[in-house]
Short mmCIF file of C-alpha atoms and ligand atoms in Angstrom, two decimals:
data_model
loop_
_atom_site.label_atom_id
_atom_site.label_comp_id
_atom_site.label_asym_id
_atom_site.label_seq_id
_atom_site.Cartn_x
_atom_site.Cartn_y
_atom_site.Cartn_z
CA MET A 1 111.85 328.59 -143.87
CA GLY A 2 115.31 327.04 -143.51
CA ARG A 3 117.95 329.70 -143.06
CA LEU A 4 120.76 330.26 -145.54
CA HIS A 5 124.12 330.73 -143.81
CA VAL A 6 126.82 332.17 -146.06
CA LEU A 7 130.08 331.49 -144.25
CA ASP A 8 132.17 334.41 -145.40
CA HIS A 9 135.04 334.09 -142.95
CA PRO A 10 138.20 335.51 -144.60
CA LEU A 11 140.01 332.17 -144.43
CA ILE A 12 137.12 330.43 -146.18
CA GLN A 13 136.87 333.12 -148.85
CA HIS A 14 140.64 333.09 -149.45
CA LYS A 15 140.77 329.32 -149.87
CA LEU A 16 137.64 329.31 -152.03
CA THR A 17 139.34 331.67 -154.49
CA TYR A 18 142.07 329.09 -155.15
CA ILE A 19 139.51 326.26 -155.26
CA ARG A 20 137.72 328.15 -158.03
CA SER A 21 140.83 328.86 -160.10
CA LYS A 22 141.24 326.58 -163.12
CA GLU A 23 145.00 326.77 -162.50
CA THR A 24 144.62 324.77 -159.27
CA GLY A 25 145.55 321.09 -159.73
CA THR A 26 144.02 318.01 -158.14
CA LYS A 27 146.30 317.77 -155.10
CA GLU A 28 145.88 321.38 -154.07
CA PHE A 29 142.15 321.40 -154.91
CA ARG A 30 141.58 318.38 -152.67
CA GLN A 31 143.60 319.89 -149.85
CA LEU A 32 141.79 323.23 -150.03
CA VAL A 33 138.33 321.61 -150.11
CA GLN A 34 139.23 319.69 -146.93
CA GLU A 35 140.46 322.86 -145.27
CA VAL A 36 137.30 324.80 -146.14
CA ALA A 37 135.16 321.89 -144.94
CA MET A 38 137.03 321.94 -141.62
CA LEU A 39 136.40 325.65 -141.20
CA MET A 40 132.74 325.27 -142.19
CA ALA A 41 132.35 322.46 -139.63
CA TYR A 42 133.20 324.97 -136.94
CA GLU A 43 130.21 327.16 -137.92
CA ILE A 44 127.73 324.40 -138.70
CA THR A 45 128.17 322.97 -135.20
CA ARG A 46 127.79 326.32 -133.46
CA ASP A 47 124.30 325.51 -132.10
CA LEU A 48 124.98 321.97 -130.85
CA PRO A 49 123.53 321.57 -127.36
CA LEU A 50 125.93 321.22 -124.43
CA THR A 51 125.49 319.44 -121.16
CA ASP A 52 127.26 319.90 -117.83
CA THR A 53 129.97 317.59 -116.62
CA THR A 54 132.86 317.65 -114.21
CA VAL A 55 136.45 316.51 -114.63
CA GLU A 56 139.32 316.42 -112.23
CA THR A 57 142.24 318.52 -113.35
CA PRO A 58 145.64 317.99 -111.71
CA VAL A 59 144.66 320.90 -109.46
CA GLY A 60 140.97 320.43 -108.66
CA LEU A 61 137.44 319.83 -109.87
CA ALA A 62 136.41 321.68 -113.06
CA HIS A 63 132.74 322.22 -113.99
CA CYS A 64 132.73 321.88 -117.78
CA LYS A 65 130.57 321.22 -120.83
CA VAL A 66 130.44 318.41 -123.35
CA ILE A 67 128.28 318.05 -126.45
CA GLU A 68 124.98 316.41 -125.57
CA GLY A 69 123.44 313.41 -127.27
CA LYS A 70 124.50 310.98 -129.94
CA THR A 71 127.38 311.79 -132.26
CA LEU A 72 126.65 313.55 -135.53
CA ALA A 73 126.04 311.73 -138.79
CA LEU A 74 127.76 313.06 -141.91
CA VAL A 75 126.08 311.98 -145.14
CA PRO A 76 128.08 312.89 -148.26
CA VAL A 77 126.34 312.62 -151.61
CA LEU A 78 128.59 310.50 -153.87
CA ARG A 79 130.95 311.32 -155.20
CA ALA A 80 131.89 314.98 -154.73
CA GLY A 81 130.57 315.02 -151.14
CA LEU A 82 133.40 312.65 -150.18
CA GLY A 83 135.84 315.50 -150.73
CA MET A 84 134.57 317.37 -147.66
CA VAL A 85 134.33 314.45 -145.22
CA ASP A 86 137.90 314.25 -143.93
CA GLY A 87 137.99 317.99 -143.26
CA ILE A 88 134.87 317.74 -141.10
CA LEU A 89 136.20 314.62 -139.36
CA ALA A 90 139.33 316.57 -138.45
CA MET A 91 137.02 318.73 -136.28
CA ILE A 92 134.50 316.03 -135.26
CA PRO A 93 136.46 312.77 -135.21
CA ASN A 94 133.64 310.77 -133.60
CA ALA A 95 131.08 311.58 -136.28
CA LYS A 96 129.49 308.61 -138.05
CA VAL A 97 129.49 308.63 -141.85
CA GLY A 98 126.70 307.42 -144.12
CA HIS A 99 126.66 307.59 -147.92
CA ILE A 100 124.07 308.35 -150.56
CA GLY A 101 124.53 307.60 -154.25
CA LEU A 102 122.27 309.24 -156.84
CA TYR A 103 122.27 309.18 -160.62
CA ARG A 104 120.25 311.25 -163.03
CA ASP A 105 117.66 309.31 -165.05
CA PRO A 106 118.46 310.18 -168.68
CA GLU A 107 114.75 310.27 -169.64
CA THR A 108 113.18 312.11 -166.72
CA LEU A 109 116.39 313.97 -165.67
CA GLN A 110 115.30 313.25 -162.08
CA PRO A 111 117.81 311.97 -159.48
CA VAL A 112 117.43 308.26 -158.70
CA GLU A 113 118.88 306.70 -155.55
CA TYR A 114 121.20 303.72 -156.21
CA TYR A 115 122.86 303.49 -152.79
CA CYS A 116 122.05 304.55 -149.24
CA LYS A 117 123.73 303.35 -146.09
CA LEU A 118 123.23 305.38 -142.95
CA PRO A 119 124.52 305.02 -139.39
CA PRO A 120 122.17 303.37 -136.85
CA ASN A 121 119.72 305.49 -134.83
CA VAL A 122 119.74 308.21 -137.44
CA GLU A 123 116.54 309.61 -135.89
CA GLU A 124 118.52 310.50 -132.74
CA ARG A 125 121.38 312.23 -134.53
CA ASP A 126 122.03 315.61 -136.06
CA VAL A 127 122.54 314.78 -139.73
CA ILE A 128 124.70 316.86 -142.06
CA VAL A 129 124.05 316.13 -145.74
CA ILE A 130 127.09 317.17 -147.79
CA ASP A 131 126.63 318.14 -151.44
CA PRO A 132 129.38 320.58 -152.48
CA MET A 133 127.67 322.06 -155.57
CA LEU A 134 124.06 323.14 -154.93
CA ALA A 135 123.14 323.74 -158.58
CA THR A 136 119.48 322.98 -159.45
CA GLY A 137 119.00 321.49 -155.98
CA GLY A 138 117.66 318.20 -157.40
CA SER A 139 120.28 315.95 -155.81
CA ALA A 140 120.28 317.81 -152.50
CA VAL A 141 116.48 317.55 -152.22
CA ALA A 142 116.63 313.83 -153.10
CA ALA A 143 119.41 313.23 -150.56
CA ILE A 144 117.48 315.02 -147.82
CA ASP A 145 114.34 313.05 -148.81
CA ALA A 146 116.39 309.84 -148.43
CA VAL A 147 117.67 310.61 -144.92
CA LYS A 148 114.23 311.79 -143.75
CA GLU A 149 112.56 308.65 -145.16
CA ARG A 150 114.93 306.67 -142.94
CA GLY A 151 113.97 308.64 -139.85
CA ALA A 152 116.25 311.68 -139.68
CA THR A 153 114.51 314.71 -138.20
CA ALA A 154 117.37 317.16 -137.57
CA VAL A 155 119.02 317.75 -140.92
CA LYS A 156 121.43 320.43 -142.16
CA LEU A 157 122.79 320.83 -145.68
CA MET A 158 126.45 321.72 -146.22
CA CYS A 159 127.63 322.93 -149.63
CA LEU A 160 130.64 324.74 -150.99
CA VAL A 161 129.01 326.86 -153.70
CA ALA A 162 125.29 327.37 -154.38
CA ALA A 163 123.19 328.83 -157.18
CA PRO A 164 120.15 330.86 -156.09
CA ALA A 165 117.82 328.36 -157.83
CA GLY A 166 119.24 325.47 -155.78
CA VAL A 167 118.85 327.37 -152.53
CA GLN A 168 115.20 328.17 -153.36
CA ARG A 169 114.44 324.58 -154.33
CA VAL A 170 115.82 323.16 -151.08
CA GLN A 171 114.12 325.85 -149.02
CA SER A 172 110.73 325.13 -150.55
CA ALA A 173 111.05 321.30 -150.43
CA HIS A 174 112.62 321.20 -146.95
CA PRO A 175 111.78 324.39 -145.03
CA ASP A 176 113.14 322.85 -141.81
CA VAL A 177 116.67 322.42 -143.22
CA ASP A 178 119.29 325.13 -142.74
CA ILE A 179 121.76 325.49 -145.61
CA TYR A 180 125.45 326.33 -145.05
CA VAL A 181 127.49 327.54 -148.03
CA ALA A 182 130.80 329.31 -148.62
CA ALA A 183 129.33 331.35 -151.51
CA VAL A 184 126.15 331.95 -153.50
CA ASP A 185 127.02 332.50 -157.17
CA ASP A 186 125.21 334.18 -160.06
CA GLY A 187 123.29 331.26 -161.56
CA LEU A 188 123.47 328.22 -163.82
CA ASN A 189 124.62 327.79 -167.42
CA ASP A 190 122.84 325.67 -170.06
CA HIS A 191 124.64 322.53 -168.84
CA GLY A 192 123.50 323.03 -165.24
CA TYR A 193 126.92 324.19 -164.04
CA ILE A 194 127.14 326.94 -161.46
CA VAL A 195 128.48 330.21 -162.91
CA PRO A 196 131.20 331.14 -162.15
CA GLY A 197 131.38 328.16 -159.76
CA LEU A 198 134.44 325.98 -159.88
CA GLY A 199 133.64 323.48 -162.64
CA ASP A 200 132.87 319.83 -161.93
CA ALA A 201 133.73 319.29 -158.28
CA GLY A 202 133.91 315.49 -158.55
CA ASP A 203 136.21 315.56 -161.57
CA ARG A 204 138.48 318.14 -159.97
CA LEU A 205 138.65 316.23 -156.68
CA PHE A 206 139.39 312.87 -158.24
CA GLY A 207 141.35 313.98 -161.31
CA THR A 208 138.87 312.46 -163.74
CA ARG A 209 138.53 315.46 -166.03
N1 URA B 301 128.04 319.89 -160.10
C1 URA B 301 129.33 320.32 -160.20
O1 URA B 301 130.28 319.59 -159.91
N2 URA B 301 129.53 321.59 -160.60
C2 URA B 301 128.53 322.43 -160.91
O2 URA B 301 128.81 323.57 -161.26
C3 URA B 301 127.20 321.94 -160.81
C4 URA B 301 126.99 320.67 -160.41
#
């Protein structure tokens, strides 16, 4: 079973409070989401493997570590996932960035992929799928399906806020995928919004409310 990591660092919790507030405008919302994403990147990369290297300092030879293997791939789910990318890139500037676009079929209510462009050699990279609001879990499961179908084997899911139903759905569809969230909320309302959540993340990020 994929593990659920609730990143309850005080800085993350403090910033999340203002992200949630309906008084927070677009500019500040965007800034805070980037800051939380940057802090979450620190935790989500905690288990990256290191390899030995040496560098010459001005004083002598230092035996050091660098991250092993190919650079990470970040895969935001359009469009709200875009809001977390720059914050993660501030920590991991060499990461590659793919994109996945999904829409909900009005008849079946199932997510349908309309766009997917991933970095090369995705099978050799740690892949972080970014979907800020893990509500029913439908889009996150579809996004993880999409990256796995294209060869990804080491996948993590990064969200801002999750509902318990979304966590369960991802865990049962993708038991190998660890989930990283800043908070797990009470549940979903009749419109599929997380309660209390923060509203529509995409609209609040892009000012399209
Ligand atoms: N998507 C959002 O943007 N917000 C929710 O609460 C659920 C899905």
